[in-house]
Amino acid sequence: MEIKTRSFPYPVLGPNLDDFTDGFVRLAGASGEVAPERYSIRFTFELSHPSIANLVNAGDASPAVVVECRQNFYRRRHKVDLGLNEMVIAADELHGLVQVTPLVSAARDLAPYRPDSLNPDYDGVQICVPRHGILAYGPNFEFIAEPKSDRLRKISSIMRVIQAAESGKGMTVNIGGPRIHIEVSPDQFRLYRSIAASRQGPAILSAMLVLPALVDVFHRVKGIDPEELEDFRWFQVVRARLREVSQPVDAPGFDPMKAAQALLDSPFARGITELVERLDLEGGN
Amino acid sequence: MLPYFTGDFLADVRSIATREHQARYSQEEPWVLSLPSVASGIRESQIEVIELPELVCEPGARTESDAANAITLYERLQMLSPVQASDERLWSCLAHTTYWRYARARWQGGSAESFDSVERRWFFKGSSMERLARNGIARLWWGAYATVLPDEADRYRLTRVLFSNTDIQFHYMERLFGKNRTVLHSALDYTERNLPRIIRRKPVGAWANETGKLINQVGGVLQLDALNASEVGEILENYLQRLYRQHSVHS
């Protein structure tokens, strides 16, 4: 987020502004780390200005960061606390240059507004700041959001859910072809199709369908000579992705459950979060 | 499965388009399909799509079907994530293959006299978010994505407002505040609800231009992302009332 310094009709604490003689806002020790399915942004929100900090403590001002992706339409304000913060954003949301802008804005009309360390030019001037007026901001923290894998070729690319001929409520996993096939009954398949096309579907299906299928596949792979699987496309992709998440399939201590979770990036956590959000939206508890 | 260009193939297509845009983009058939490297240059993304929908563009009514096309396309491709939908390989492939005829009709392939217009509509031009709002196919998806109301009975009410006028698209969607759902939705909602009052004072394009600038100015002082829908509505209502007051002073 770019803040134009000439816009403010009242004193603002910010870099390269001389409205104040002392104080700053900044994100200290900021980092943006990518896991396969999410970005973790960590920082310490530092506000070095006693009277603005007092406004925050009294609930009259709100510290926040605006996270903006310059190359797509992602822009969100996240309320934060003074001090250490961590936020998690899905890897599917961010692409390219991401700017994290720290700021403090008025939570109500502030009139009169008379903070410490004002430039003497403001002596005797009546100052009012409207609700949501920016009181202070700091330099951007920037990072490049670069997904670890090609997002057009997801893990689901080597796995397909197909309709079995028979009815029933179970599922079977077939690894004898170029793709892993998860076979479900016609009724279940119809239900699957109705949720798979939604944006919320993948996180939930990842936990309830893909995770157990992958665990099953990895248990079977453990007992097979890798050379026997070399010709299967799904095995080539899975082996490469497992190396990326430091769970090589040929390592002596290969743990199917751990490997599947690493590959799917905490599928239970993502699935349960998605479900809770959906239930909340629909008026659940 | 949804097709996409490989990175190398996209670079080849762009290179040919740069040199030969006038000849290539006046062809009736998708010219990329006749390139020798096409077999290895187009991949299946493994994003499962039952069938890509037809996009319609009637001669002489090029903008009228934008909203319907946006809704149809988004409905079928709503599983795309924002990162997938920010990928030039995908949209450039669709514009040059599946939607070649649509893109030519909508953007008058014959107007390919400058590579600039070809680049904007068939590729991504530049590196900012505008490239998504200008690519001939991506703009439909992103317009619907930014305006869909998942919890309303008429999910695409605001999509239709957005695509009802090219000035609304430009001044609301391509300004930075267009990234903020609350602000964008509130501005579109206010425009829809007050259209009869607005057009008594301003053509809707001029309204979009002026209120777009106004919201930008407000965002220079206030933390725009903290505003709620009624606060955005209040800004626009005050502006409209001012237009009415000016009119009564002048008349």
mmCIF file with all atom_site columns, C-alpha atoms in Angstrom, chain A residues 51-252:
data_model
loop_
_atom_site.group_PDB
_atom_site.id
_atom_site.type_symbol
_atom_site.label_atom_id
_atom_site.label_alt_id
_atom_site.label_comp_id
_atom_site.label_asym_id
_atom_site.label_entity_id
_atom_site.label_seq_id
_atom_site.pdbx_PDB_ins_code
_atom_site.Cartn_x
_atom_site.Cartn_y
_atom_site.Cartn_z
_atom_site.occupancy
_atom_site.B_iso_or_equiv
_atom_site.pdbx_formal_charge
_atom_site.auth_seq_id
_atom_site.auth_comp_id
_atom_site.auth_asym_id
_atom_site.auth_atom_id
_atom_site.pdbx_PDB_model_num
ATOM 1   C CA . SER A 1 51  ? 0.244   9.469   23.417  1.00 0.00 ? 51  SER A CA 1
ATOM 2   C CA . ILE A 1 52  ? -0.748  7.523   20.292  1.00 0.00 ? 52  ILE A CA 1
ATOM 3   C CA . ALA A 1 53  ? -0.009  4.316   22.231  1.00 0.00 ? 53  ALA A CA 1
ATOM 4   C CA . ASN A 1 54  ? -2.300  5.609   24.985  1.00 0.00 ? 54  ASN A CA 1
ATOM 5   C CA . LEU A 1 55  ? -5.070  6.119   22.407  1.00 0.00 ? 55  LEU A CA 1
ATOM 6   C CA . VAL A 1 56  ? -4.585  2.502   21.314  1.00 0.00 ? 56  VAL A CA 1
ATOM 7   C CA . ASN A 1 57  ? -4.732  1.269   24.896  1.00 0.00 ? 57  ASN A CA 1
ATOM 8   C CA . ALA A 1 58  ? -7.918  3.261   25.507  1.00 0.00 ? 58  ALA A CA 1
ATOM 9   C CA . GLY A 1 59  ? -9.565  1.834   22.356  1.00 0.00 ? 59  GLY A CA 1
ATOM 10  C CA . ASP A 1 60  ? -9.611  5.230   20.633  1.00 0.00 ? 60  ASP A CA 1
ATOM 11  C CA . ALA A 1 61  ? -7.140  4.141   17.953  1.00 0.00 ? 61  ALA A CA 1
ATOM 12  C CA . SER A 1 62  ? -6.551  0.816   16.171  1.00 0.00 ? 62  SER A CA 1
ATOM 13  C CA . PRO A 1 63  ? -3.258  -0.648  15.039  1.00 0.00 ? 63  PRO A CA 1
ATOM 14  C CA . ALA A 1 64  ? -3.495  -2.678  11.841  1.00 0.00 ? 64  ALA A CA 1
ATOM 15  C CA . VAL A 1 65  ? -1.543  -3.844  8.838   1.00 0.00 ? 65  VAL A CA 1
ATOM 16  C CA . VAL A 1 66  ? -2.810  -3.698  5.289   1.00 0.00 ? 66  VAL A CA 1
ATOM 17  C CA . VAL A 1 67  ? -1.600  -6.660  3.265   1.00 0.00 ? 67  VAL A CA 1
ATOM 18  C CA . GLU A 1 68  ? -1.725  -5.943  -0.425  1.00 0.00 ? 68  GLU A CA 1
ATOM 19  C CA . CYS A 1 69  ? -0.694  -8.059  -3.364  1.00 0.00 ? 69  CYS A CA 1
ATOM 20  C CA . ARG A 1 70  ? 0.390   -5.703  -6.116  1.00 0.00 ? 70  ARG A CA 1
ATOM 21  C CA . GLN A 1 71  ? -0.275  -8.167  -8.904  1.00 0.00 ? 71  GLN A CA 1
ATOM 22  C CA . ASN A 1 72  ? -3.775  -9.312  -8.105  1.00 0.00 ? 72  ASN A CA 1
ATOM 23  C CA . PHE A 1 73  ? -6.845  -8.131  -6.211  1.00 0.00 ? 73  PHE A CA 1
ATOM 24  C CA . TYR A 1 74  ? -5.800  -9.190  -2.702  1.00 0.00 ? 74  TYR A CA 1
ATOM 25  C CA . ARG A 1 75  ? -5.938  -6.315  -0.234  1.00 0.00 ? 75  ARG A CA 1
ATOM 26  C CA . ARG A 1 76  ? -7.060  -6.837  3.362   1.00 0.00 ? 76  ARG A CA 1
ATOM 27  C CA . ARG A 1 77  ? -6.775  -4.932  6.590   1.00 0.00 ? 77  ARG A CA 1
ATOM 28  C CA . HIS A 1 78  ? -5.776  -7.109  9.502   1.00 0.00 ? 78  HIS A CA 1
ATOM 29  C CA . LYS A 1 79  ? -6.231  -5.773  13.005  1.00 0.00 ? 79  LYS A CA 1
ATOM 30  C CA . VAL A 1 80  ? -3.098  -6.435  15.069  1.00 0.00 ? 80  VAL A CA 1
ATOM 31  C CA . ASP A 1 81  ? -1.780  -5.950  18.590  1.00 0.00 ? 81  ASP A CA 1
ATOM 32  C CA . LEU A 1 82  ? 1.154   -3.834  19.637  1.00 0.00 ? 82  LEU A CA 1
ATOM 33  C CA . GLY A 1 83  ? 4.037   -6.298  19.924  1.00 0.00 ? 83  GLY A CA 1
ATOM 34  C CA . LEU A 1 84  ? 4.465   -9.711  18.360  1.00 0.00 ? 84  LEU A CA 1
ATOM 35  C CA . ASN A 1 85  ? 1.974   -10.830 15.674  1.00 0.00 ? 85  ASN A CA 1
ATOM 36  C CA . GLU A 1 86  ? 1.681   -13.735 13.301  1.00 0.00 ? 86  GLU A CA 1
ATOM 37  C CA . MET A 1 87  ? -0.795  -14.147 10.487  1.00 0.00 ? 87  MET A CA 1
ATOM 38  C CA . VAL A 1 88  ? -1.377  -16.926 8.027   1.00 0.00 ? 88  VAL A CA 1
ATOM 39  C CA . ILE A 1 89  ? -2.610  -16.383 4.471   1.00 0.00 ? 89  ILE A CA 1
ATOM 40  C CA . ALA A 1 90  ? -3.438  -19.190 2.059   1.00 0.00 ? 90  ALA A CA 1
ATOM 41  C CA . ALA A 1 91  ? -0.799  -19.645 -0.637  1.00 0.00 ? 91  ALA A CA 1
ATOM 42  C CA . ASP A 1 92  ? -3.570  -19.613 -3.219  1.00 0.00 ? 92  ASP A CA 1
ATOM 43  C CA . GLU A 1 93  ? -4.298  -15.947 -2.487  1.00 0.00 ? 93  GLU A CA 1
ATOM 44  C CA . LEU A 1 94  ? -0.917  -14.271 -3.030  1.00 0.00 ? 94  LEU A CA 1
ATOM 45  C CA . HIS A 1 95  ? 1.246   -13.941 -6.097  1.00 0.00 ? 95  HIS A CA 1
ATOM 46  C CA . GLY A 1 96  ? 4.246   -11.682 -6.700  1.00 0.00 ? 96  GLY A CA 1
ATOM 47  C CA . LEU A 1 97  ? 5.101   -8.571  -4.702  1.00 0.00 ? 97  LEU A CA 1
ATOM 48  C CA . VAL A 1 98  ? 3.263   -8.353  -1.359  1.00 0.00 ? 98  VAL A CA 1
ATOM 49  C CA . GLN A 1 99  ? 3.365   -5.198  0.737   1.00 0.00 ? 99  GLN A CA 1
ATOM 50  C CA . VAL A 1 100 ? 2.573   -5.163  4.441   1.00 0.00 ? 100 VAL A CA 1
ATOM 51  C CA . THR A 1 101 ? 1.894   -1.624  5.673   1.00 0.00 ? 101 THR A CA 1
ATOM 52  C CA . PRO A 1 102 ? 1.709   -0.870  9.414   1.00 0.00 ? 102 PRO A CA 1
ATOM 53  C CA . LEU A 1 103 ? -0.629  1.903   10.465  1.00 0.00 ? 103 LEU A CA 1
ATOM 54  C CA . VAL A 1 104 ? -2.687  3.262   13.319  1.00 0.00 ? 104 VAL A CA 1
ATOM 55  C CA . SER A 1 105 ? -6.057  4.872   12.617  1.00 0.00 ? 105 SER A CA 1
ATOM 56  C CA . ALA A 1 106 ? -8.586  6.720   14.753  1.00 0.00 ? 106 ALA A CA 1
ATOM 57  C CA . ALA A 1 107 ? -11.365 4.488   16.087  1.00 0.00 ? 107 ALA A CA 1
ATOM 58  C CA . ARG A 1 108 ? -13.567 7.558   16.671  1.00 0.00 ? 108 ARG A CA 1
ATOM 59  C CA . ASP A 1 109 ? -13.531 11.277  15.889  1.00 0.00 ? 109 ASP A CA 1
ATOM 60  C CA . LEU A 1 110 ? -10.647 12.799  17.828  1.00 0.00 ? 110 LEU A CA 1
ATOM 61  C CA . ALA A 1 111 ? -11.358 16.421  18.621  1.00 0.00 ? 111 ALA A CA 1
ATOM 62  C CA . PRO A 1 112 ? -9.315  18.022  19.880  1.00 0.00 ? 112 PRO A CA 1
ATOM 63  C CA . TYR A 1 113 ? -6.281  15.953  18.868  1.00 0.00 ? 113 TYR A CA 1
ATOM 64  C CA . ARG A 1 114 ? -3.196  17.106  20.711  1.00 0.00 ? 114 ARG A CA 1
ATOM 65  C CA . PRO A 1 115 ? -0.524  14.354  20.794  1.00 0.00 ? 115 PRO A CA 1
ATOM 66  C CA . ASP A 1 116 ? 3.009   14.699  22.244  1.00 0.00 ? 116 ASP A CA 1
ATOM 67  C CA . SER A 1 117 ? 6.018   15.746  20.187  1.00 0.00 ? 117 SER A CA 1
ATOM 68  C CA . LEU A 1 118 ? 4.047   17.780  17.680  1.00 0.00 ? 118 LEU A CA 1
ATOM 69  C CA . ASN A 1 119 ? 6.077   20.087  15.500  1.00 0.00 ? 119 ASN A CA 1
ATOM 70  C CA . PRO A 1 120 ? 5.946   23.603  17.043  1.00 0.00 ? 120 PRO A CA 1
ATOM 71  C CA . ASP A 1 121 ? 4.324   24.780  13.805  1.00 0.00 ? 121 ASP A CA 1
ATOM 72  C CA . TYR A 1 122 ? 1.105   23.327  15.220  1.00 0.00 ? 122 TYR A CA 1
ATOM 73  C CA . ASP A 1 123 ? 1.200   25.449  18.374  1.00 0.00 ? 123 ASP A CA 1
ATOM 74  C CA . GLY A 1 124 ? -2.203  27.048  18.839  1.00 0.00 ? 124 GLY A CA 1
ATOM 75  C CA . VAL A 1 125 ? -3.765  25.154  15.917  1.00 0.00 ? 125 VAL A CA 1
ATOM 76  C CA . GLN A 1 126 ? -7.038  23.311  16.581  1.00 0.00 ? 126 GLN A CA 1
ATOM 77  C CA . ILE A 1 127 ? -6.671  19.778  15.258  1.00 0.00 ? 127 ILE A CA 1
ATOM 78  C CA . CYS A 1 128 ? -9.460  17.289  14.598  1.00 0.00 ? 128 CYS A CA 1
ATOM 79  C CA . VAL A 1 129 ? -9.071  13.805  13.159  1.00 0.00 ? 129 VAL A CA 1
ATOM 80  C CA . PRO A 1 130 ? -12.120 11.995  11.769  1.00 0.00 ? 130 PRO A CA 1
ATOM 81  C CA . ARG A 1 131 ? -12.954 8.366   12.579  1.00 0.00 ? 131 ARG A CA 1
ATOM 82  C CA . HIS A 1 132 ? -10.721 6.079   10.474  1.00 0.00 ? 132 HIS A CA 1
ATOM 83  C CA . GLY A 1 133 ? -8.258  8.945   9.906   1.00 0.00 ? 133 GLY A CA 1
ATOM 84  C CA . ILE A 1 134 ? -4.678  7.657   9.676   1.00 0.00 ? 134 ILE A CA 1
ATOM 85  C CA . LEU A 1 135 ? -2.718  8.784   12.745  1.00 0.00 ? 135 LEU A CA 1
ATOM 86  C CA . ALA A 1 136 ? 0.567   7.015   12.097  1.00 0.00 ? 136 ALA A CA 1
ATOM 87  C CA . TYR A 1 137 ? 2.128   4.697   9.569   1.00 0.00 ? 137 TYR A CA 1
ATOM 88  C CA . GLY A 1 138 ? 5.467   3.057   8.951   1.00 0.00 ? 138 GLY A CA 1
ATOM 89  C CA . PRO A 1 139 ? 7.558   1.759   6.104   1.00 0.00 ? 139 PRO A CA 1
ATOM 90  C CA . ASN A 1 140 ? 6.257   -1.233  4.169   1.00 0.00 ? 140 ASN A CA 1
ATOM 91  C CA . PHE A 1 141 ? 7.593   -4.690  4.738   1.00 0.00 ? 141 PHE A CA 1
ATOM 92  C CA . GLU A 1 142 ? 7.724   -6.386  1.337   1.00 0.00 ? 142 GLU A CA 1
ATOM 93  C CA . PHE A 1 143 ? 8.198   -9.939  0.204   1.00 0.00 ? 143 PHE A CA 1
ATOM 94  C CA . ILE A 1 144 ? 7.732   -11.908 -2.960  1.00 0.00 ? 144 ILE A CA 1
ATOM 95  C CA . ALA A 1 145 ? 4.977   -14.517 -2.843  1.00 0.00 ? 145 ALA A CA 1
ATOM 96  C CA . GLU A 1 146 ? 6.240   -17.349 -4.938  1.00 0.00 ? 146 GLU A CA 1
ATOM 97  C CA . PRO A 1 147 ? 4.316   -20.602 -4.603  1.00 0.00 ? 147 PRO A CA 1
ATOM 98  C CA . LYS A 1 148 ? 6.601   -23.587 -4.103  1.00 0.00 ? 148 LYS A CA 1
ATOM 99  C CA . SER A 1 149 ? 4.772   -25.576 -6.701  1.00 0.00 ? 149 SER A CA 1
ATOM 100 C CA . ASP A 1 150 ? 3.151   -24.779 -10.023 1.00 0.00 ? 150 ASP A CA 1
ATOM 101 C CA . ARG A 1 151 ? -0.420  -23.937 -9.008  1.00 0.00 ? 151 ARG A CA 1
ATOM 102 C CA . LEU A 1 152 ? -1.778  -25.169 -12.297 1.00 0.00 ? 152 LEU A CA 1
ATOM 103 C CA . ARG A 1 153 ? -0.342  -28.604 -11.537 1.00 0.00 ? 153 ARG A CA 1
ATOM 104 C CA . LYS A 1 154 ? -1.567  -29.450 -8.052  1.00 0.00 ? 154 LYS A CA 1
ATOM 105 C CA . ILE A 1 155 ? -1.165  -32.728 -6.209  1.00 0.00 ? 155 ILE A CA 1
ATOM 106 C CA . SER A 1 156 ? -4.735  -33.504 -7.153  1.00 0.00 ? 156 SER A CA 1
ATOM 107 C CA . SER A 1 157 ? -3.484  -33.700 -10.737 1.00 0.00 ? 157 SER A CA 1
ATOM 108 C CA . ILE A 1 158 ? -2.177  -37.200 -10.129 1.00 0.00 ? 158 ILE A CA 1
ATOM 109 C CA . MET A 1 159 ? -5.265  -38.274 -8.255  1.00 0.00 ? 159 MET A CA 1
ATOM 110 C CA . ARG A 1 160 ? -8.754  -38.628 -9.653  1.00 0.00 ? 160 ARG A CA 1
ATOM 111 C CA . VAL A 1 161 ? -12.006 -39.508 -8.013  1.00 0.00 ? 161 VAL A CA 1
ATOM 112 C CA . ILE A 1 162 ? -13.993 -41.767 -10.295 1.00 0.00 ? 162 ILE A CA 1
ATOM 113 C CA . GLN A 1 163 ? -17.368 -43.386 -10.207 1.00 0.00 ? 163 GLN A CA 1
ATOM 114 C CA . ALA A 1 164 ? -17.364 -47.098 -9.409  1.00 0.00 ? 164 ALA A CA 1
ATOM 115 C CA . ALA A 1 165 ? -19.881 -49.391 -11.054 1.00 0.00 ? 165 ALA A CA 1
ATOM 116 C CA . GLU A 1 166 ? -21.286 -50.652 -7.782  1.00 0.00 ? 166 GLU A CA 1
ATOM 117 C CA . SER A 1 167 ? -23.163 -48.924 -5.030  1.00 0.00 ? 167 SER A CA 1
ATOM 118 C CA . GLY A 1 168 ? -21.866 -48.729 -1.489  1.00 0.00 ? 168 GLY A CA 1
ATOM 119 C CA . LYS A 1 169 ? -20.495 -46.253 0.991   1.00 0.00 ? 169 LYS A CA 1
ATOM 120 C CA . GLY A 1 170 ? -16.785 -47.064 1.034   1.00 0.00 ? 170 GLY A CA 1
ATOM 121 C CA . MET A 1 171 ? -13.951 -46.045 -1.252  1.00 0.00 ? 171 MET A CA 1
ATOM 122 C CA . THR A 1 172 ? -11.133 -47.989 -2.848  1.00 0.00 ? 172 THR A CA 1
ATOM 123 C CA . VAL A 1 173 ? -7.777  -46.756 -4.057  1.00 0.00 ? 173 VAL A CA 1
ATOM 124 C CA . ASN A 1 174 ? -6.240  -48.038 -7.277  1.00 0.00 ? 174 ASN A CA 1
ATOM 125 C CA . ILE A 1 175 ? -2.572  -47.278 -8.038  1.00 0.00 ? 175 ILE A CA 1
ATOM 126 C CA . GLY A 1 176 ? -2.173  -49.416 -11.150 1.00 0.00 ? 176 GLY A CA 1
ATOM 127 C CA . GLY A 1 177 ? -2.408  -46.607 -13.724 1.00 0.00 ? 177 GLY A CA 1
ATOM 128 C CA . PRO A 1 178 ? -0.830  -43.237 -14.583 1.00 0.00 ? 178 PRO A CA 1
ATOM 129 C CA . ARG A 1 179 ? -3.029  -41.600 -11.931 1.00 0.00 ? 179 ARG A CA 1
ATOM 130 C CA . ILE A 1 180 ? -4.154  -42.733 -8.506  1.00 0.00 ? 180 ILE A CA 1
ATOM 131 C CA . HIS A 1 181 ? -7.850  -43.527 -8.784  1.00 0.00 ? 181 HIS A CA 1
ATOM 132 C CA . ILE A 1 182 ? -10.170 -43.192 -5.821  1.00 0.00 ? 182 ILE A CA 1
ATOM 133 C CA . GLU A 1 183 ? -13.309 -45.112 -6.644  1.00 0.00 ? 183 GLU A CA 1
ATOM 134 C CA . VAL A 1 184 ? -16.599 -44.247 -4.966  1.00 0.00 ? 184 VAL A CA 1
ATOM 135 C CA . SER A 1 185 ? -20.170 -45.313 -5.583  1.00 0.00 ? 185 SER A CA 1
ATOM 136 C CA . PRO A 1 186 ? -22.376 -43.372 -8.045  1.00 0.00 ? 186 PRO A CA 1
ATOM 137 C CA . ASP A 1 187 ? -24.297 -41.749 -5.163  1.00 0.00 ? 187 ASP A CA 1
ATOM 138 C CA . GLN A 1 188 ? -21.132 -40.667 -3.379  1.00 0.00 ? 188 GLN A CA 1
ATOM 139 C CA . PHE A 1 189 ? -19.629 -39.502 -6.667  1.00 0.00 ? 189 PHE A CA 1
ATOM 140 C CA . ARG A 1 190 ? -22.583 -37.216 -7.298  1.00 0.00 ? 190 ARG A CA 1
ATOM 141 C CA . LEU A 1 191 ? -22.164 -35.675 -3.854  1.00 0.00 ? 191 LEU A CA 1
ATOM 142 C CA . TYR A 1 192 ? -18.427 -35.359 -4.406  1.00 0.00 ? 192 TYR A CA 1
ATOM 143 C CA . ARG A 1 193 ? -18.937 -33.465 -7.670  1.00 0.00 ? 193 ARG A CA 1
ATOM 144 C CA . SER A 1 194 ? -21.274 -31.012 -5.990  1.00 0.00 ? 194 SER A CA 1
ATOM 145 C CA . ILE A 1 195 ? -18.637 -29.964 -3.468  1.00 0.00 ? 195 ILE A CA 1
ATOM 146 C CA . ALA A 1 196 ? -15.442 -30.375 -5.528  1.00 0.00 ? 196 ALA A CA 1
ATOM 147 C CA . ALA A 1 197 ? -16.289 -27.427 -7.773  1.00 0.00 ? 197 ALA A CA 1
ATOM 148 C CA . SER A 1 198 ? -16.687 -24.997 -4.888  1.00 0.00 ? 198 SER A CA 1
ATOM 149 C CA . ARG A 1 199 ? -13.817 -22.930 -3.534  1.00 0.00 ? 199 ARG A CA 1
ATOM 150 C CA . GLN A 1 200 ? -14.261 -24.372 -0.050  1.00 0.00 ? 200 GLN A CA 1
ATOM 151 C CA . GLY A 1 201 ? -14.374 -27.944 -1.316  1.00 0.00 ? 201 GLY A CA 1
ATOM 152 C CA . PRO A 1 202 ? -10.689 -28.719 -1.764  1.00 0.00 ? 202 PRO A CA 1
ATOM 153 C CA . ALA A 1 203 ? -9.655  -28.007 1.857   1.00 0.00 ? 203 ALA A CA 1
ATOM 154 C CA . ILE A 1 204 ? -12.422 -30.229 3.221   1.00 0.00 ? 204 ILE A CA 1
ATOM 155 C CA . LEU A 1 205 ? -11.917 -32.995 0.661   1.00 0.00 ? 205 LEU A CA 1
ATOM 156 C CA . SER A 1 206 ? -8.196  -32.894 1.292   1.00 0.00 ? 206 SER A CA 1
ATOM 157 C CA . ALA A 1 207 ? -8.798  -34.022 4.882   1.00 0.00 ? 207 ALA A CA 1
ATOM 158 C CA . MET A 1 208 ? -11.588 -36.522 4.313   1.00 0.00 ? 208 MET A CA 1
ATOM 159 C CA . LEU A 1 209 ? -10.645 -38.047 0.983   1.00 0.00 ? 209 LEU A CA 1
ATOM 160 C CA . VAL A 1 210 ? -7.113  -37.263 -0.215  1.00 0.00 ? 210 VAL A CA 1
ATOM 161 C CA . LEU A 1 211 ? -5.359  -37.767 3.150   1.00 0.00 ? 211 LEU A CA 1
ATOM 162 C CA . PRO A 1 212 ? -6.573  -41.323 3.814   1.00 0.00 ? 212 PRO A CA 1
ATOM 163 C CA . ALA A 1 213 ? -6.002  -42.248 0.170   1.00 0.00 ? 213 ALA A CA 1
ATOM 164 C CA . LEU A 1 214 ? -2.427  -40.971 0.250   1.00 0.00 ? 214 LEU A CA 1
ATOM 165 C CA . VAL A 1 215 ? -1.710  -42.713 3.571   1.00 0.00 ? 215 VAL A CA 1
ATOM 166 C CA . ASP A 1 216 ? -2.984  -45.937 2.027   1.00 0.00 ? 216 ASP A CA 1
ATOM 167 C CA . VAL A 1 217 ? -0.834  -45.413 -1.070  1.00 0.00 ? 217 VAL A CA 1
ATOM 168 C CA . PHE A 1 218 ? 2.289   -44.637 0.979   1.00 0.00 ? 218 PHE A CA 1
ATOM 169 C CA . HIS A 1 219 ? 1.842   -47.770 3.100   1.00 0.00 ? 219 HIS A CA 1
ATOM 170 C CA . ARG A 1 220 ? 1.662   -49.825 -0.075  1.00 0.00 ? 220 ARG A CA 1
ATOM 171 C CA . VAL A 1 221 ? 4.652   -48.029 -1.612  1.00 0.00 ? 221 VAL A CA 1
ATOM 172 C CA . LYS A 1 222 ? 6.764   -48.743 1.473   1.00 0.00 ? 222 LYS A CA 1
ATOM 173 C CA . GLY A 1 223 ? 6.796   -52.410 0.688   1.00 0.00 ? 223 GLY A CA 1
ATOM 174 C CA . ILE A 1 224 ? 7.536   -52.095 -3.038  1.00 0.00 ? 224 ILE A CA 1
ATOM 175 C CA . ASP A 1 225 ? 10.873  -51.650 -4.777  1.00 0.00 ? 225 ASP A CA 1
ATOM 176 C CA . PRO A 1 226 ? 10.775  -48.073 -6.183  1.00 0.00 ? 226 PRO A CA 1
ATOM 177 C CA . GLU A 1 227 ? 12.033  -49.362 -9.535  1.00 0.00 ? 227 GLU A CA 1
ATOM 178 C CA . GLU A 1 228 ? 8.767   -51.226 -9.992  1.00 0.00 ? 228 GLU A CA 1
ATOM 179 C CA . LEU A 1 229 ? 6.877   -47.938 -9.735  1.00 0.00 ? 229 LEU A CA 1
ATOM 180 C CA . GLU A 1 230 ? 9.186   -45.778 -11.877 1.00 0.00 ? 230 GLU A CA 1
ATOM 181 C CA . ASP A 1 231 ? 6.918   -45.938 -14.900 1.00 0.00 ? 231 ASP A CA 1
ATOM 182 C CA . PHE A 1 232 ? 3.855   -44.643 -13.119 1.00 0.00 ? 232 PHE A CA 1
ATOM 183 C CA . ARG A 1 233 ? 3.333   -40.933 -13.656 1.00 0.00 ? 233 ARG A CA 1
ATOM 184 C CA . TRP A 1 234 ? 1.757   -40.479 -10.223 1.00 0.00 ? 234 TRP A CA 1
ATOM 185 C CA . PHE A 1 235 ? 4.811   -42.014 -8.554  1.00 0.00 ? 235 PHE A CA 1
ATOM 186 C CA . GLN A 1 236 ? 7.217   -39.678 -10.384 1.00 0.00 ? 236 GLN A CA 1
ATOM 187 C CA . VAL A 1 237 ? 5.227   -36.643 -9.238  1.00 0.00 ? 237 VAL A CA 1
ATOM 188 C CA . VAL A 1 238 ? 4.718   -37.866 -5.657  1.00 0.00 ? 238 VAL A CA 1
ATOM 189 C CA . ARG A 1 239 ? 8.375   -38.774 -5.245  1.00 0.00 ? 239 ARG A CA 1
ATOM 190 C CA . ALA A 1 240 ? 9.481   -35.310 -6.461  1.00 0.00 ? 240 ALA A CA 1
ATOM 191 C CA . ARG A 1 241 ? 6.982   -33.520 -4.214  1.00 0.00 ? 241 ARG A CA 1
ATOM 192 C CA . LEU A 1 242 ? 7.981   -35.630 -1.209  1.00 0.00 ? 242 LEU A CA 1
ATOM 193 C CA . ARG A 1 243 ? 11.587  -34.579 -1.714  1.00 0.00 ? 243 ARG A CA 1
ATOM 194 C CA . GLU A 1 244 ? 10.465  -30.933 -1.763  1.00 0.00 ? 244 GLU A CA 1
ATOM 195 C CA . VAL A 1 245 ? 8.821   -31.342 1.659   1.00 0.00 ? 245 VAL A CA 1
ATOM 196 C CA . SER A 1 246 ? 11.839  -33.269 3.044   1.00 0.00 ? 246 SER A CA 1
ATOM 197 C CA . GLN A 1 247 ? 10.008  -36.586 3.321   1.00 0.00 ? 247 GLN A CA 1
ATOM 198 C CA . PRO A 1 248 ? 11.799  -38.714 0.718   1.00 0.00 ? 248 PRO A CA 1
ATOM 199 C CA . VAL A 1 249 ? 9.890   -41.871 0.020   1.00 0.00 ? 249 VAL A CA 1
ATOM 200 C CA . ASP A 1 250 ? 13.053  -43.989 -0.005  1.00 0.00 ? 250 ASP A CA 1
ATOM 201 C CA . ALA A 1 251 ? 14.306  -42.797 3.412   1.00 0.00 ? 251 ALA A CA 1
ATOM 202 C CA . PRO A 1 252 ? 14.585  -45.604 6.004   1.00 0.00 ? 252 PRO A CA 1
#
